[in-house]
Every structure is written in structure tokens, then in C-alpha cells.
Short mmCIF file of C-alpha atoms in Angstrom, two decimals:
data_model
loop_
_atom_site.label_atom_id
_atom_site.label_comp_id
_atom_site.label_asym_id
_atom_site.label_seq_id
_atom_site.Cartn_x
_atom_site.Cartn_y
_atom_site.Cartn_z
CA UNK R 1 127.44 113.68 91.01
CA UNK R 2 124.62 112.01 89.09
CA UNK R 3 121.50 110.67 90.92
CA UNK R 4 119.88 107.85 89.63
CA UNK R 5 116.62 108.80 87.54
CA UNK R 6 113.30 107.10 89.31
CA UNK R 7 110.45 108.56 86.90
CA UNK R 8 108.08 106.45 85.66
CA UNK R 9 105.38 106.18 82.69
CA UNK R 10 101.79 104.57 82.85
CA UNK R 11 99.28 104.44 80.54
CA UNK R 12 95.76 106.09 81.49
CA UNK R 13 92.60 106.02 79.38
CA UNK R 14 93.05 109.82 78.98
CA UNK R 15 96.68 109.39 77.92
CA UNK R 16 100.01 108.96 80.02
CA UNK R 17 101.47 109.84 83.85
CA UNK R 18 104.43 110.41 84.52
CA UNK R 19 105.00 109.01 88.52
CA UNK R 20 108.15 110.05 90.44
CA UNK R 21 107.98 108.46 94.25
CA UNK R 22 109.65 109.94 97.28
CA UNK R 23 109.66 108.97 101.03
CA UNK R 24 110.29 111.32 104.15
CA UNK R 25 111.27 110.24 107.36
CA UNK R 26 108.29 112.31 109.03
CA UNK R 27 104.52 112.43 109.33
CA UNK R 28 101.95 113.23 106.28
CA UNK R 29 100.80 116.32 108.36
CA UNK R 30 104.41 117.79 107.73
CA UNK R 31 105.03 116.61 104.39
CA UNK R 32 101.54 118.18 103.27
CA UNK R 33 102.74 121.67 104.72
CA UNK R 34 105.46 121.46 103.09
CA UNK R 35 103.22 121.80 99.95
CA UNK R 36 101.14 123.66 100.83
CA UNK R 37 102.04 126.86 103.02
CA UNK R 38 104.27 129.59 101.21
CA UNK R 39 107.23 129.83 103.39
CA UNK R 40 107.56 126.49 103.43
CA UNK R 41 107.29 125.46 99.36
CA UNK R 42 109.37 128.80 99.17
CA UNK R 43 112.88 126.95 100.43
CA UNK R 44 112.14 124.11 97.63
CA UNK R 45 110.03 125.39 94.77
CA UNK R 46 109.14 128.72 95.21
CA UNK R 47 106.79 131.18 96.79
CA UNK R 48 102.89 131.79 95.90
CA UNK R 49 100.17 134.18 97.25
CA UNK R 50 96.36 134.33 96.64
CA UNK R 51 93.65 132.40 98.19
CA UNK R 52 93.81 128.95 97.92
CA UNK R 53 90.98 127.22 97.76
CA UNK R 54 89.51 124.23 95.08
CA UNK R 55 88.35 125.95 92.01
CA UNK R 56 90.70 128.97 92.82
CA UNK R 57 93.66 130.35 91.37
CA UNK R 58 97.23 131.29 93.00
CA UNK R 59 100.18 133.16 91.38
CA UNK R 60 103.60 130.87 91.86
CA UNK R 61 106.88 132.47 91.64
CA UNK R 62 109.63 129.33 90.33
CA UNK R 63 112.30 130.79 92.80
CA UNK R 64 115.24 128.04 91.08
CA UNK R 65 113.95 128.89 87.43
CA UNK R 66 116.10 131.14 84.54
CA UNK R 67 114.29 134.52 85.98
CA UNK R 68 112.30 133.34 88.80
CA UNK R 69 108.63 133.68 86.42
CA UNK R 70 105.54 134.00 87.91
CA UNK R 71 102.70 131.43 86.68
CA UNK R 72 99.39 131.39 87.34
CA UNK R 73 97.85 127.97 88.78
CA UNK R 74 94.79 126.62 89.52
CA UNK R 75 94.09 124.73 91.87
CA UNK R 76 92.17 121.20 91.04
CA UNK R 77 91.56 119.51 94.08
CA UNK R 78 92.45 119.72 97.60
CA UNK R 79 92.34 116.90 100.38
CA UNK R 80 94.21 117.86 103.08
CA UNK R 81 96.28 115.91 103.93
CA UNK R 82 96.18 113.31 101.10
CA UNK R 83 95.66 115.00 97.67
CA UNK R 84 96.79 118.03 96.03
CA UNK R 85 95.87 118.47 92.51
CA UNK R 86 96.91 121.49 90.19
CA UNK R 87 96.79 122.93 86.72
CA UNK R 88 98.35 125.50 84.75
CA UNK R 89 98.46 127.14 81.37
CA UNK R 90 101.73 128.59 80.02
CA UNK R 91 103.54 129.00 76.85
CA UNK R 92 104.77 125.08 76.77
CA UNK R 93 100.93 124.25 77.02
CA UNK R 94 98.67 122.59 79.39
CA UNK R 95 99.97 121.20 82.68
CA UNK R 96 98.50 119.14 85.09
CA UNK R 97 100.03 117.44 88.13
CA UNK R 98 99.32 116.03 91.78
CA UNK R 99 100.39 114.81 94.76
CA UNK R 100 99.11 111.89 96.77
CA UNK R 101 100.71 111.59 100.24
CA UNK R 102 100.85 108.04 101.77
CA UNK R 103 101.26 107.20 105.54
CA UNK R 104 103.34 104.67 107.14
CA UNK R 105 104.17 104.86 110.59
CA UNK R 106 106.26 108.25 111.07
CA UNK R 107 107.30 108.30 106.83
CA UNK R 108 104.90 109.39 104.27
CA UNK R 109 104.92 108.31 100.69
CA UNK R 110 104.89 110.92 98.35
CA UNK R 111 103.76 110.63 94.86
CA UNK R 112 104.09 112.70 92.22
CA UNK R 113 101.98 112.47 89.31
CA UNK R 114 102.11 114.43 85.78
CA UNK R 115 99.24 113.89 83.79
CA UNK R 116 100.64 113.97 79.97
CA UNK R 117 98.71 114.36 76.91
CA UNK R 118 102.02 113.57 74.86
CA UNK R 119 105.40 112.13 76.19
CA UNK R 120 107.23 114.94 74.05
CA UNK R 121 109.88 117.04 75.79
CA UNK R 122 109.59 114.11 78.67
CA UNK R 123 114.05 114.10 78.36
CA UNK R 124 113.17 118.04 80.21
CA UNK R 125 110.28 117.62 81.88
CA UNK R 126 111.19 114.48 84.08
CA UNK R 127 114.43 115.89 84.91
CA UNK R 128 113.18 118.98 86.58
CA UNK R 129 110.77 117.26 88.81
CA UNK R 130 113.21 114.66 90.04
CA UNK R 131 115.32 118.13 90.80
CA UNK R 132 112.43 120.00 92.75
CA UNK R 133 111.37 116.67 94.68
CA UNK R 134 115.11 116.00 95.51
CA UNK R 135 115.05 119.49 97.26
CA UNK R 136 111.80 119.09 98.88
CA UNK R 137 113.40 116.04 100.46
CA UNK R 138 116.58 118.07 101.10
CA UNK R 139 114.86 120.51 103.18
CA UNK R 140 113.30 118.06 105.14
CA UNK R 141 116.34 116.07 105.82
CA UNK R 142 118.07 119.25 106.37
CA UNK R 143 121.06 117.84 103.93
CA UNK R 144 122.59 120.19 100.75
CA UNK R 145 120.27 121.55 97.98
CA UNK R 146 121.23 119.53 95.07
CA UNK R 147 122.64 120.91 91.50
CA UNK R 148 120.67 121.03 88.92
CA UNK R 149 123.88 120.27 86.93
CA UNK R 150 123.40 116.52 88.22
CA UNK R 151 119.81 116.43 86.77
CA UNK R 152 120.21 117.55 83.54
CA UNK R 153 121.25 117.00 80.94
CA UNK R 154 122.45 113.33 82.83
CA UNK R 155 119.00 112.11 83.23
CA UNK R 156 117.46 112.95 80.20
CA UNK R 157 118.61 110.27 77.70
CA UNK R 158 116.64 107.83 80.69
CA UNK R 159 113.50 110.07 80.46
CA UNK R 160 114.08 110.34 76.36
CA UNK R 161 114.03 106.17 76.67
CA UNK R 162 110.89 105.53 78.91
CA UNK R 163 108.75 103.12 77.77
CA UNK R 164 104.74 102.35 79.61
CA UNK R 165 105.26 100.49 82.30
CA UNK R 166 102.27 98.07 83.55
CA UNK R 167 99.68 99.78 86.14
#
């Protein structure tokens, strides 16, 4: 089965963002522990340990990646229960992402942001998050993990096409 893609790309003055959107049928406070405590990101991401704190580090084990590595991330800003904002240093290069929780009513408005200083490997990168976000939402709608087979390699001639949208 092949989802339909939903990633976006904007413009910034410090280069481009990649924006995925999500809504939950439940309140910010649970979507934001869902992010942020370790058994909880464990059933959708993976598991971490260290202190969190802004200005901190934590190590993150990618449970649903090609031997489960450990990364190291950093950890920008944190608004509970609005704003998480992280950062990350690997082989691939720099990464930098966050989340900005929206609510209204009982559902919450997630939105993801990448923070890109190139839009190369974007036919990969978009994929993977539309994947991880789709099983965030899983586990809160208690429905079936997706496949990652249905996110790539079907989405990635849509993320290799992306053009800037308007802010």
C-alpha cells in the first residue's frame, strides 16, 4: 500500500525546511510525551537515555534503523509542551529538526520541521520522516505499524520533485 507523500519545502533566510504536518485525536500534553519520555518515543522511534535538558546532550538508539545505531543529539530548545528542537552530527552531516505542537480542542497539530542547508538526498530523507511520524500516529491511534516498504522507494520520486512552496 502506498501512502500519499505530505512533505513540504519553504524557503528560510538561512536556507530551506522541510515541513511534514500530522494531527492526533488527543491533547498536546499527550502528544508532547510521546516525544519526549523514553518508553514512549521507544514504540515509534526509538529509545534514548541521558539527561535532558536545553544545551544538553542524549544518546538515541534508531530502534527501526539497519542495526538499531546509537546517535548522539543535542538538544536545542525545549518548551514543554509546544517546542522541541534538536541537533545532531553524524556521518551524513549536520541535522537539525523540531517539533511545534498545536492545540485545538482535544487534537493537537503536530509539525515537523527539518532545517536543510541543501535539498540533496531530500528523495531519502523525506521518506523516512513521513515513516517515523506515520508510526507515532499509529501508536496513538493504536492501528498497525506501517511498512517501510510503502515509504520508500514510492515516495521518493515526490520528495526528488519538490519545488519551494510560498511561506
Amino acid at each position: 500500500m502506498t501512502l500519499p507523500p505530505t512533505g513540504r519545502l519553504f524557503g528560510t533566510d538561512h536556507g530551506t525546511d522541510l515541513v511534514i504536518t500530522r494531527e492526533f485525536r488527543a491533547p498536546i500534553e499527550d502528544v508532547w510525551v510521546s516525544l519526549t519520555e523514553p518508553d514512549r518515543t521507544a514504540r515509534w522511534y526509538g529509545r534514548w537515555d541521558g539527561h535532558a535538558a536545553p544545551g544538553r546532550s542524549i544518546r538515541l538508539q534508531m530502534a527501526f534503523e539497519d542495526g538499531q545505531p546509537w546517535s548522539e543529539l543535542r538538544i536545542d530548545a525545549c518548551e514543554p509542551p509546544r517546542r522541541l528542537a534538536l541537533s545532531s552530527q553524524d556521518e551524513s552531516g549536520a541535522w537539525r529538526w523540531e517539533v511545534q505542537l498545536t492545540p485545538h480542542g482535544e487534537r493537537t497539530e503536530l509539525r515537523f520541521v527539518q532545517h536543510l542547508d541543501t535539498v540533496e538526498g531530500i528523495g531519502e530523507i523525506g521518506p523516512g520522516w513521513e515513516y517515523y511520524l506515520d508510526r507515532l500516529l499509529a501508536v496513538h491511534n493504536d492501528t498497525t505499524m506501517p511498512s517501510f516498504d510503502d515509504y520508500y522507494p514510492a515516495m521518493k520520486t515526490y520528495f526528488d520533485q519538490l519545488s519551494l512552496s510560498p511561506r
